[in-house]
Amino acid sequence: YWSTNAETETGYFMVAEKRVHIGDRLRYIPMGYFNDNSLGNITAVVTTTLGDVENNAARCLVSVIGGFLNTLAMCLAILLVDWRLGLLAIAGILAYLLVTELSQRSLLKTGPARQHAQMKLVEAVLEYIQGMGVVKAYGLDKDSGQAVQKTVDESCEKALGLEHSVAPWMGLRQITVRLFAVALALYSGGSLPLTRCLLMLVASFMLYAELESAGNMADNLQMLGASMDKANSIDDTPVMDIDGAELQPEDASVRFEDVSFSYGERTILDHVSLTVPSGSTTAVVGPSGGGKTTLCNLIARFWDVQGGRITVGGHDVREYKLDSLMKNISMVFQSVYLFNDTVENNIKFGRPDATHEQVVAAAKAACCHDFIMALPDGYDTVLGEGGGSLSGGEKQRISIARAMLKDAPIVILDEATASVDPENEAELQAAISSLTKGKTLILIAHRLKTVRNADQILVLNGGHIVQRGTHEELIAQPGLYADFVHVRAQANSWKLEA
């Protein structure tokens, strides 16, 4: 009873610590890692892969170590009874270990393929579930189901392949121990007195039963070793702030100095230089794919620049520890993600020590207090994963409340009002203006009313800043910004007539 409890606790806490470690590690890894390593891969590591370790590692270690120690003790006892029988027992052990070593080499070839198939299965199932809306909208349930079924079949095939490769070796190991057990029994029957002969008959089979149990578990240890290597491979990914320091910025200014950045072969920013003075509002506009979101993400160091440098408060962002840098930046993304937790905990995510009164004040300022109170449990209502129980506009306003509560000196809004309904937009704009007063505000927007009052407007196109200035300055000169304003004006003048 105590042994089983100890094995269970050891396996659980060992894997729990590893999962937390992986979660902490991922916070400091460049976002490009998540492009190259799919969600399914990472999910499989922390669930299926580490689940195998959790359920089997401690039990296997106890069985292997206990089996070999018991075999060694019994072998020494046989040596004391008769040294010739002892040597024969040792020969059987060595033969068994040789066959086990050969089977381990076979596992090295087939084990990783099974593990890879499991990861592909997790990835396919996650993709199918997350894309269910598209599947239903386009009637692709049969085709998508076939894709999942294919990964299920591949996983089954690799698992069976692993068993087929191991089974002959398991049979050979059983034959080995049976032959040597019979040999010990026959030899003891012809050379020992009756009492010792009976003792050796029992010992011969007990000896190799312990060894066989240890050998079978050793196969599991081989696969668990591959699982641990996969989990540990995340530690091989370089983090971004190994040499960072806890810095206090001199002010809330942001500077780009000849910054270049690419996704693979695709250039996103090409020798960009700009200054966002402390306490000012800067709007970034331009066509889709021009690099606006990337420019803002580089400030928060989601990636590292490949040329030039970015400074926040006079310090290169690479000089900060990531936590130290992010204390100074609040971000509201165009695509909002809320956690499977209460509304209150989602709002205070960036400031866990905030009081309920502070949470409510931020929610009221972000125009989301009323709909929160209409929820079944108010601020204690648990949202579904990703905030699926809320509308897009409601999620966006909770995200804005979260950024407001954090109260960082630099605020980045990436189309923060894109999903807000018109009747709440004016009130929300006023709330953002009042609560970001005195802060450095960088916003990406396409609505004219959002950008026209900015202290400076940057027009980004093709990785270059092609225009910069105030609304009045840019509207008076030919270029992308004036075209943008004129197109918006024409669209606003459209009317439906009978």
Coordinates of C-alpha atoms in Angstrom, one line a residue:
Y1 CA 0.0 0.0 0.0
W2 CA 2.7 2.5 1.0
S3 CA 4.9 1.5 -1.9
T4 CA 2.0 2.0 -4.4
N5 CA 1.3 5.4 -2.9
A6 CA 4.9 6.4 -3.0
E7 CA 5.2 5.4 -6.7
T8 CA 2.1 7.3 -7.6
E9 CA 3.2 10.5 -5.8
T10 CA 6.7 10.3 -7.2
G11 CA 5.5 10.0 -10.8
Y12 CA 2.9 12.7 -10.4
F13 CA 5.2 15.3 -8.7
M14 CA 8.1 14.6 -11.1
V15 CA 5.9 15.2 -14.1
A16 CA 4.0 18.1 -12.5
E17 CA 7.3 20.0 -11.9
K18 CA 8.4 19.3 -15.5
R19 CA 5.1 20.6 -16.9
V20 CA 5.4 23.8 -14.9
H21 CA 9.0 24.1 -16.0
I22 CA 8.0 23.7 -19.7
G23 CA 5.3 26.4 -19.2
D24 CA 7.8 28.8 -17.7
R25 CA 10.3 28.0 -20.4
L26 CA 7.9 28.7 -23.2
R27 CA 7.4 32.3 -21.9
Y28 CA 11.0 33.1 -22.8
I29 CA 11.1 31.4 -26.2
P30 CA 10.8 33.4 -29.4
M31 CA 7.4 33.3 -31.0
G32 CA 8.9 31.8 -34.1
Y33 CA 9.2 28.5 -32.1
F34 CA 5.5 28.3 -32.0
N35 CA 5.3 28.7 -35.8
D36 CA 7.8 25.8 -36.4
N37 CA 6.4 23.6 -33.6
S38 CA 2.7 23.2 -33.8
L39 CA 0.3 23.4 -30.9
G40 CA -0.4 19.6 -31.2
N41 CA 3.3 18.9 -30.8
I42 CA 3.6 20.9 -27.6
T43 CA 0.3 19.6 -26.3
A44 CA 1.4 16.0 -26.9
V45 CA 4.6 16.5 -25.0
V46 CA 2.8 17.8 -21.8
T47 CA -0.1 15.3 -22.0
T48 CA 0.6 12.0 -23.8
T49 CA 4.4 12.0 -23.6
L50 CA 4.6 13.1 -20.0
G51 CA 1.5 11.1 -19.1
D52 CA 3.4 7.9 -20.0
V53 CA 6.2 9.0 -17.7
E54 CA 3.8 9.9 -14.9
N55 CA 2.0 6.6 -15.0
N56 CA 4.9 4.2 -15.6
A57 CA 8.3 5.7 -14.6
A58 CA 8.3 5.1 -10.9
R59 CA 6.7 1.7 -11.2
C60 CA 9.2 0.6 -13.8
L61 CA 12.2 1.8 -11.8
V62 CA 11.0 0.0 -8.7
S63 CA 10.4 -3.2 -10.7
V64 CA 13.7 -3.1 -12.6
I65 CA 15.9 -2.2 -9.6
G66 CA 14.0 -4.6 -7.3
G67 CA 14.1 -7.4 -9.9
F68 CA 17.8 -7.1 -10.4
L69 CA 18.6 -6.8 -6.7
N70 CA 16.4 -9.8 -5.9
T71 CA 18.1 -11.8 -8.7
L72 CA 21.5 -10.9 -7.4
A73 CA 20.6 -11.9 -3.9
M74 CA 19.2 -15.3 -5.0
C75 CA 22.3 -15.8 -7.2
L76 CA 24.6 -15.3 -4.3
A77 CA 22.5 -17.7 -2.2
I78 CA 22.8 -20.4 -4.9
L79 CA 26.6 -19.8 -5.0
L80 CA 26.8 -20.5 -1.3
V81 CA 24.9 -23.8 -1.8
D82 CA 26.9 -24.9 -4.8
W83 CA 29.4 -22.8 -6.8
R84 CA 28.8 -24.8 -10.0
L85 CA 25.1 -24.1 -9.8
G86 CA 25.9 -20.5 -9.1
L87 CA 28.1 -20.2 -12.2
L88 CA 25.3 -21.7 -14.3
A89 CA 22.8 -19.2 -12.8
I90 CA 25.2 -16.4 -13.7
A91 CA 25.6 -17.7 -17.2
G92 CA 21.8 -17.6 -17.6
I93 CA 21.7 -14.0 -16.3
L94 CA 24.3 -12.9 -18.8
A95 CA 22.5 -14.7 -21.7
Y96 CA 19.3 -12.9 -20.7
L97 CA 21.0 -9.5 -20.5
L98 CA 22.5 -10.0 -23.9
V99 CA 19.1 -10.8 -25.5
T100 CA 17.6 -7.8 -23.6
E101 CA 20.3 -5.5 -25.0
L102 CA 19.5 -6.6 -28.5
S103 CA 15.8 -6.0 -27.9
Q104 CA 16.6 -2.5 -26.6
R105 CA 18.4 -1.7 -29.9
S106 CA 15.3 -2.8 -31.8
L107 CA 13.2 -0.4 -29.6
L108 CA 15.4 2.5 -30.5
K109 CA 14.3 2.1 -34.1
T110 CA 10.6 1.7 -33.6
G111 CA 9.9 3.7 -30.4
P112 CA 10.4 7.2 -31.8
A113 CA 8.1 6.4 -34.8
R114 CA 5.3 5.4 -32.4
Q115 CA 5.8 8.6 -30.3
H116 CA 5.8 10.8 -33.5
A117 CA 2.5 9.1 -34.6
Q118 CA 1.0 9.9 -31.2
M119 CA 1.9 13.5 -31.5
K120 CA 0.4 13.7 -35.0
L121 CA -2.8 12.2 -33.7
V122 CA -3.1 14.8 -30.9
E123 CA -2.3 17.6 -33.4
A124 CA -5.0 16.3 -35.9
V125 CA -7.7 16.0 -33.2
L126 CA -6.9 19.5 -31.8
E127 CA -7.0 21.0 -35.3
Y128 CA -10.3 19.3 -36.0
I129 CA -11.9 20.5 -32.8
Q130 CA -10.6 24.1 -33.1
G131 CA -11.8 24.3 -36.8
M132 CA -15.2 22.8 -36.1
G133 CA -16.9 26.0 -37.1
V134 CA -15.3 26.0 -40.5
V135 CA -15.9 22.2 -40.9
K136 CA -19.7 22.7 -40.3
A137 CA -20.0 25.9 -42.4
Y138 CA -18.4 24.2 -45.5
G139 CA -19.8 20.7 -45.0
L140 CA -16.3 19.2 -44.6
D141 CA -17.1 16.9 -41.7
K142 CA -16.6 13.8 -43.8
D143 CA -13.2 14.9 -45.3
S144 CA -11.9 16.3 -42.0
G145 CA -13.0 13.1 -40.2
Q146 CA -11.1 11.1 -42.8
A147 CA -8.0 13.1 -42.0
V148 CA -8.4 12.4 -38.3
Q149 CA -9.1 8.7 -39.0
K150 CA -5.9 8.5 -41.1
T151 CA -3.8 9.7 -38.1
V152 CA -5.7 7.2 -35.8
D153 CA -4.8 4.5 -38.3
E154 CA -1.2 5.6 -38.5
S155 CA -0.9 5.7 -34.7
C156 CA -2.4 2.2 -34.5
E157 CA 0.0 1.0 -37.2
K158 CA 3.1 2.4 -35.4
A159 CA 1.9 1.0 -32.0
L160 CA 1.3 -2.5 -33.5
G161 CA 4.7 -2.2 -35.3
L162 CA 6.3 -1.6 -32.0
E163 CA 4.7 -4.6 -30.5
H164 CA 5.6 -6.8 -33.5
S165 CA 9.2 -5.7 -33.3
V166 CA 9.4 -6.4 -29.5
A167 CA 7.4 -9.7 -29.4
P168 CA 10.1 -12.0 -30.9
W169 CA 12.6 -10.7 -28.5
M170 CA 10.3 -11.2 -25.6
G171 CA 9.8 -14.8 -26.8
L172 CA 13.5 -15.3 -27.0
R173 CA 14.0 -14.0 -23.5
Q174 CA 11.4 -16.3 -22.2
I175 CA 13.0 -19.3 -23.9
T176 CA 16.4 -18.2 -22.5
V177 CA 15.2 -18.1 -18.9
R178 CA 13.2 -21.3 -19.2
L179 CA 16.1 -23.2 -20.6
F180 CA 18.5 -22.1 -17.9
A181 CA 15.9 -22.7 -15.2
V182 CA 15.4 -26.3 -16.5
A183 CA 19.2 -26.7 -16.7
L184 CA 19.6 -25.6 -13.0
A185 CA 16.8 -28.0 -12.0
L186 CA 18.3 -31.0 -13.9
Y187 CA 21.8 -30.3 -12.6
S188 CA 20.7 -29.9 -9.0
G189 CA 18.7 -33.1 -9.3
G190 CA 21.7 -35.1 -10.2
S191 CA 24.3 -33.7 -7.8
L192 CA 22.6 -32.6 -4.5
P193 CA 20.8 -34.2 -1.6
L194 CA 17.0 -34.3 -1.8
T195 CA 16.4 -31.3 0.5
R196 CA 18.8 -29.1 -1.3
C197 CA 17.6 -30.4 -4.6
L198 CA 14.0 -29.3 -3.8
L199 CA 15.3 -26.0 -2.6
M200 CA 17.2 -25.4 -5.9
L201 CA 14.2 -26.5 -8.0
V202 CA 12.1 -23.7 -6.4
A203 CA 15.0 -21.2 -6.5
S204 CA 15.8 -21.8 -10.2
F205 CA 12.4 -20.6 -11.3
M206 CA 12.1 -17.8 -8.7
L207 CA 15.6 -16.6 -9.8
Y208 CA 14.6 -16.0 -13.4
A209 CA 11.0 -14.9 -12.7
E210 CA 12.5 -11.8 -11.0
L211 CA 14.9 -11.3 -13.8
E212 CA 12.2 -11.7 -16.5
S213 CA 10.0 -9.1 -14.7
A214 CA 12.9 -6.6 -14.6
G215 CA 13.7 -7.2 -18.2
N216 CA 10.1 -6.6 -19.4
M217 CA 10.0 -3.4 -17.4
A218 CA 13.3 -2.4 -18.9
D219 CA 11.6 -2.2 -22.3
N220 CA 9.2 0.3 -20.9
L221 CA 12.1 2.3 -19.5
Q222 CA 13.6 2.5 -22.9
M223 CA 10.4 4.0 -24.3
L224 CA 10.1 6.3 -21.3
G225 CA 13.6 7.5 -21.9
A226 CA 12.6 8.5 -25.4
S227 CA 9.6 10.4 -23.9
M228 CA 11.9 12.2 -21.4
D229 CA 14.3 13.1 -24.2
K230 CA 11.4 14.6 -26.2
A231 CA 10.2 16.6 -23.2
N232 CA 13.8 17.8 -22.4
S233 CA 14.2 18.9 -26.1
I234 CA 12.2 22.0 -25.3
D235 CA 15.1 23.0 -23.0
D236 CA 17.4 23.0 -26.0
T237 CA 15.5 25.9 -27.6
P238 CA 17.3 29.1 -26.9
V239 CA 15.6 31.6 -24.7
M240 CA 15.7 35.4 -25.3
D241 CA 16.6 36.9 -21.9
I242 CA 19.4 34.7 -20.5
D243 CA 21.6 37.8 -19.7
G244 CA 18.7 40.2 -19.0
A245 CA 18.6 42.5 -16.0
E246 CA 15.9 44.1 -13.8
L247 CA 16.0 47.6 -15.3
Q248 CA 14.0 50.7 -14.6
P249 CA 13.4 52.7 -17.8
E250 CA 14.3 56.3 -17.7
D251 CA 10.9 57.2 -19.3
A252 CA 8.2 55.6 -21.5
S253 CA 9.7 56.5 -24.8
V254 CA 10.2 53.9 -27.6
R255 CA 12.8 54.1 -30.4
F256 CA 13.5 52.0 -33.5
E257 CA 17.1 52.4 -34.7
D258 CA 17.6 51.0 -38.2
V259 CA 15.5 47.9 -37.4
S260 CA 15.2 45.0 -39.8
F261 CA 13.2 41.8 -39.3
S262 CA 12.2 38.9 -41.5
Y263 CA 10.1 35.7 -41.3
G264 CA 12.4 33.3 -43.0
E265 CA 13.0 34.7 -46.5
R266 CA 10.1 37.2 -46.3
T267 CA 11.2 40.7 -45.2
I268 CA 8.7 42.4 -42.9
L269 CA 10.6 45.5 -41.7
D270 CA 13.5 46.9 -43.7
H271 CA 15.8 49.4 -41.9
V272 CA 13.0 51.1 -40.0
S273 CA 13.8 54.1 -37.7
L274 CA 11.2 55.9 -35.6
T275 CA 10.8 57.6 -32.2
V276 CA 7.7 57.5 -30.0
P277 CA 8.1 60.2 -27.4
S278 CA 7.1 59.5 -23.8
G279 CA 3.5 60.3 -23.1
S280 CA 2.6 60.7 -26.8
T281 CA 0.1 58.8 -29.0
T282 CA 1.4 57.2 -32.2
A283 CA -0.9 55.6 -34.7
V284 CA 0.4 53.0 -37.2
V285 CA -1.7 52.6 -40.4
G286 CA -1.1 50.9 -43.7
P287 CA -2.3 48.0 -45.9
S288 CA -2.7 44.5 -44.6
G289 CA 0.6 42.6 -44.4
G290 CA 2.6 45.8 -44.2
G291 CA 4.2 44.9 -40.9
K292 CA 2.1 46.9 -38.4
T293 CA 1.5 44.1 -35.9
T294 CA 5.0 42.8 -36.2
L295 CA 6.3 46.3 -35.4
C296 CA 4.3 46.4 -32.2
N297 CA 5.2 42.8 -31.2
L298 CA 8.9 43.6 -31.6
I299 CA 8.6 46.2 -28.9
A300 CA 7.3 43.6 -26.5
R301 CA 10.1 41.3 -27.7
F302 CA 8.0 38.5 -29.0
W303 CA 10.8 38.2 -31.5
D304 CA 14.3 39.6 -31.6
V305 CA 15.3 42.0 -34.4
Q306 CA 17.8 40.8 -36.9
G307 CA 19.3 44.2 -37.5
G308 CA 19.4 47.5 -35.5
R309 CA 17.9 47.8 -32.1
I310 CA 14.7 48.8 -30.2
T311 CA 15.0 50.8 -27.0
V312 CA 12.3 51.3 -24.3
G313 CA 13.1 54.1 -21.8
G314 CA 16.7 54.4 -23.2
H315 CA 17.6 50.7 -22.8
D316 CA 17.8 48.1 -25.5
V317 CA 14.9 45.6 -25.0
R318 CA 17.4 42.8 -25.1
E319 CA 19.0 44.2 -21.9
Y320 CA 15.8 43.7 -19.9
K321 CA 14.7 40.5 -18.4
L322 CA 11.5 39.7 -20.1
D323 CA 9.4 40.1 -17.0
S324 CA 11.1 43.4 -16.3
L325 CA 10.3 44.6 -19.8
M326 CA 6.7 43.5 -19.8
K327 CA 6.0 45.3 -16.5
N328 CA 6.2 48.5 -18.7
I329 CA 3.9 47.4 -21.5
S330 CA 0.2 46.6 -21.7
M331 CA -1.1 45.0 -24.9
V332 CA -4.6 44.6 -26.4
F333 CA -4.6 42.2 -29.3
Q334 CA -7.0 42.1 -32.3
S335 CA -7.5 38.4 -31.6
V336 CA -8.4 38.2 -27.9
Y337 CA -7.8 35.1 -25.8
L338 CA -9.4 34.7 -22.4
F339 CA -8.5 31.8 -20.0
N340 CA -10.8 29.2 -18.7
D341 CA -11.2 31.0 -15.4
T342 CA -13.4 33.6 -13.7
V343 CA -14.1 36.9 -15.3
E344 CA -12.3 38.6 -12.4
N345 CA -9.2 36.5 -12.7
N346 CA -9.1 37.2 -16.4
I347 CA -9.2 40.9 -15.8
K348 CA -6.5 40.8 -13.1
F349 CA -4.3 38.5 -15.1
G350 CA -1.6 41.1 -15.5
R351 CA -2.0 42.3 -11.9
P352 CA -2.8 39.4 -9.6
D353 CA -2.7 41.5 -6.4
A354 CA -5.5 43.8 -7.6
T355 CA -8.5 44.2 -5.3
H356 CA -12.1 43.5 -6.4
E357 CA -12.8 47.2 -6.3
Q358 CA -10.0 47.9 -8.7
V359 CA -11.2 45.2 -11.0
V360 CA -14.7 46.7 -11.0
A361 CA -13.3 50.2 -11.7
A362 CA -11.3 48.9 -14.7
A363 CA -14.4 47.0 -16.0
K364 CA -16.6 50.1 -15.7
A365 CA -14.0 52.2 -17.5
A366 CA -13.9 49.6 -20.3
C367 CA -17.7 49.5 -20.6
C368 CA -18.0 45.8 -19.6
H369 CA -19.3 46.1 -16.0
D370 CA -23.0 45.9 -17.1
F371 CA -22.8 42.7 -19.2
I372 CA -20.5 41.1 -16.5
M373 CA -23.2 41.7 -13.9
A374 CA -25.7 40.1 -16.2
L375 CA -23.7 36.8 -16.3
P376 CA -24.9 34.0 -14.0
D377 CA -22.3 34.6 -11.3
G378 CA -21.1 38.1 -12.2
Y379 CA -17.4 38.5 -11.8
D380 CA -17.2 34.9 -10.4
T381 CA -18.6 33.5 -13.7
V382 CA -16.2 31.0 -15.2
L383 CA -15.6 31.6 -18.9
G384 CA -15.2 28.8 -21.3
E385 CA -11.8 28.1 -22.9
G386 CA -10.8 31.1 -25.1
G387 CA -13.8 33.0 -23.7
G388 CA -16.1 31.1 -26.0
S389 CA -19.2 32.0 -24.0
L390 CA -18.8 35.8 -24.8
S391 CA -19.2 37.7 -28.0
G392 CA -16.2 39.2 -29.8
G393 CA -16.9 42.7 -28.6
E394 CA -17.4 41.5 -25.0
K395 CA -14.1 39.6 -25.0
Q396 CA -12.4 42.7 -26.5
R397 CA -13.7 44.9 -23.7
I398 CA -12.5 42.5 -21.0
S399 CA -9.1 42.5 -22.7
I400 CA -9.1 46.3 -22.6
A401 CA -10.1 46.3 -18.9
R402 CA -7.2 43.9 -18.3
A403 CA -4.7 46.3 -19.9
M404 CA -6.1 49.2 -18.0
L405 CA -5.8 47.5 -14.7
K406 CA -2.2 46.6 -15.3
D407 CA -1.5 50.4 -15.6
A408 CA 1.7 50.1 -17.5
P409 CA 3.4 53.3 -18.8
I410 CA 3.3 52.0 -22.5
V411 CA 0.0 50.8 -24.0
I412 CA -0.2 49.0 -27.4
L413 CA -3.6 48.6 -29.0
D414 CA -3.8 46.4 -32.0
E415 CA -7.2 47.1 -33.5
A416 CA -8.6 47.2 -30.0
T417 CA -12.0 48.6 -31.0
A418 CA -12.4 46.4 -34.1
S419 CA -15.1 44.1 -32.5
V420 CA -16.9 46.8 -30.4
D421 CA -20.4 47.6 -31.5
P422 CA -21.0 51.2 -32.6
E423 CA -23.2 52.2 -29.6
N424 CA -20.3 51.5 -27.2
E425 CA -17.5 52.7 -29.4
A426 CA -17.7 56.4 -28.5
E427 CA -17.8 55.6 -24.8
L428 CA -15.0 53.2 -25.0
Q429 CA -12.8 55.6 -27.0
A430 CA -13.4 58.2 -24.3
A431 CA -12.4 55.7 -21.6
I432 CA -9.3 54.7 -23.4
S433 CA -8.3 58.4 -23.9
S434 CA -8.8 59.2 -20.2
L435 CA -7.1 56.1 -18.8
T436 CA -4.1 56.3 -21.1
K437 CA -3.6 60.0 -20.5
G438 CA 0.0 60.6 -19.7
K439 CA 1.0 57.2 -21.1
T440 CA 2.8 56.3 -24.3
L441 CA 0.1 55.0 -26.6
I442 CA 0.8 53.0 -29.8
L443 CA -2.2 51.9 -31.7
I444 CA -2.9 50.1 -34.9
A445 CA -6.2 51.1 -36.4
H446 CA -8.0 51.6 -39.7
R447 CA -10.8 53.9 -38.5
L448 CA -10.3 57.5 -39.2
K449 CA -11.8 58.7 -35.9
T450 CA -9.3 56.5 -34.0
V451 CA -6.1 57.8 -35.6
R452 CA -6.9 61.5 -36.5
N453 CA -6.1 62.8 -33.0
A454 CA -2.7 61.0 -32.7
D455 CA 0.4 63.1 -32.1
Q456 CA 2.0 61.4 -35.0
I457 CA 0.8 58.9 -37.7
L458 CA 3.2 56.4 -39.3
V459 CA 2.2 54.9 -42.6
L460 CA 3.8 51.5 -43.0
N461 CA 4.0 49.8 -46.4
G462 CA 6.3 47.1 -47.7
G463 CA 8.4 47.1 -44.6
H464 CA 9.1 50.9 -44.8
I465 CA 7.7 54.0 -43.2
V466 CA 6.5 55.8 -46.3
Q467 CA 4.8 58.7 -44.5
R468 CA 4.8 60.2 -41.1
G469 CA 3.2 63.3 -39.5
T470 CA -0.1 64.5 -38.1
H471 CA -3.5 64.0 -39.7
E472 CA -3.5 67.5 -41.0
E473 CA 0.0 67.2 -42.5
L474 CA -0.7 63.9 -44.2
I475 CA -4.1 64.7 -45.5
A476 CA -2.6 67.7 -47.3
Q477 CA 0.0 65.7 -49.3
P478 CA -0.6 63.0 -51.9
G479 CA 0.1 59.4 -50.7
L480 CA -1.3 56.3 -49.1
Y481 CA -2.8 58.2 -46.1
A482 CA -4.7 60.7 -48.2
D483 CA -6.0 57.8 -50.4
F484 CA -7.0 55.9 -47.3
V485 CA -9.0 58.9 -45.9
H486 CA -10.7 59.6 -49.3
V487 CA -11.7 55.9 -49.7
R488 CA -13.2 55.9 -46.2
A489 CA -15.1 59.1 -46.9
Q490 CA -16.5 57.7 -50.1
A491 CA -17.6 54.5 -48.3
N492 CA -19.3 56.5 -45.5
S493 CA -21.3 58.4 -48.2
W494 CA -22.8 55.2 -49.7
K495 CA -26.5 54.9 -49.5
L496 CA -29.1 52.2 -50.2
E497 CA -31.9 53.4 -52.4
A498 CA -35.1 51.7 -53.5

